[in-house]
């Protein structure tokens, strides 16, 4: 089980917030396949493993899909609070190209 501090640390990264927001706005499943090789490496080797370890997402590496994990609902109020104070980003859909960008 993650603590509030763990969740806040995970949400400190914009790329992770974008991915979580995209999952929240979707049916709970997104495909991630960044065009930028550096962004893909960060996503696959840093961000997705951290989110998966916290139980926020389940990640199918072969299909490149991410679905909400068992603790995803715990993070929703924090995402909404960040958005309420102006932490939301604008731009492309995080489930596709921007999920791999910082």
XYZ file of C-alpha atoms in Angstrom:
102
model
C 0.000 0.000 0.000
C 1.321 3.429 -0.924
C 1.307 6.437 1.334
C 0.273 9.973 0.485
C 3.945 10.903 0.144
C 4.475 8.031 -2.305
C 1.546 9.200 -4.419
C 2.707 12.810 -4.373
C 6.168 11.738 -5.449
C 4.673 9.777 -8.356
C 2.544 12.769 -9.343
C 5.539 15.115 -9.275
C 6.416 14.007 -12.808
C 4.396 15.577 -15.633
C 4.716 12.567 -17.938
C 3.194 10.298 -15.300
C 0.404 12.810 -14.573
C -0.469 12.990 -18.275
C -0.699 9.233 -18.534
C -2.854 8.970 -15.394
C -5.134 11.781 -16.615
C -5.539 10.021 -19.947
C -6.501 6.811 -18.176
C -8.985 8.737 -16.051
C -10.593 10.290 -19.132
C -10.665 7.002 -21.047
C -12.474 3.747 -20.519
C -9.565 2.736 -18.286
C -7.286 1.517 -21.052
C -4.826 3.329 -23.326
C -2.189 2.347 -25.843
C 1.233 3.870 -25.302
C 3.687 4.054 -28.166
C 5.723 7.268 -28.147
C 7.405 8.230 -31.410
C 10.461 9.664 -29.656
C 12.896 6.848 -28.729
C 14.173 8.733 -25.671
C 10.626 9.338 -24.439
C 9.776 5.691 -25.047
C 12.801 4.572 -23.033
C 11.852 6.842 -20.103
C 8.254 5.681 -20.228
C 9.024 1.962 -20.464
C 12.023 1.854 -18.134
C 11.170 4.495 -15.536
C 7.596 5.767 -15.425
C 5.474 2.702 -16.175
C 7.434 0.458 -13.790
C 6.980 3.013 -10.986
C 3.258 3.355 -11.627
C 2.868 -0.408 -11.878
C 4.818 -0.984 -8.662
C 2.434 1.371 -6.835
C -0.547 -0.555 -8.219
C -1.824 2.453 -10.150
C -1.582 0.764 -13.536
C -1.247 -2.656 -15.075
C 0.958 -2.656 -18.149
C 0.953 -5.165 -20.993
C 4.385 -4.709 -22.526
C 3.702 -6.816 -25.627
C 0.486 -5.043 -26.566
C 1.750 -1.667 -25.278
C -1.453 -1.136 -23.357
C -1.911 0.352 -19.934
C -5.024 -0.166 -17.834
C -6.010 1.149 -14.437
C -4.550 -0.857 -11.586
C -6.069 -1.886 -8.259
C -5.088 1.343 -6.471
C -5.859 3.738 -9.341
C -8.944 5.144 -7.616
C -6.748 6.237 -4.686
C -4.950 8.719 -6.940
C -8.037 10.279 -8.563
C -8.704 12.882 -5.829
C -5.067 13.987 -5.974
C -5.164 14.339 -9.772
C -8.360 16.366 -9.490
C -6.822 18.601 -6.810
C -3.743 19.232 -8.969
C -5.973 20.081 -11.924
C -8.055 22.423 -9.752
C -4.997 24.518 -8.909
C -3.822 24.725 -12.498
C -1.662 21.631 -12.825
C -3.452 20.283 -15.903
C -1.541 20.292 -19.158
C -2.806 21.013 -22.587
C -1.773 19.309 -25.762
C -2.111 15.969 -27.455
C -3.587 12.817 -26.038
C -1.230 11.312 -23.445
C -2.288 7.804 -24.378
C -0.461 8.061 -27.633
C 2.487 10.287 -28.419
C 2.605 12.639 -25.434
C 2.586 9.830 -22.868
C 6.171 9.347 -23.919
C 7.218 12.984 -23.699
C 8.238 15.050 -20.726
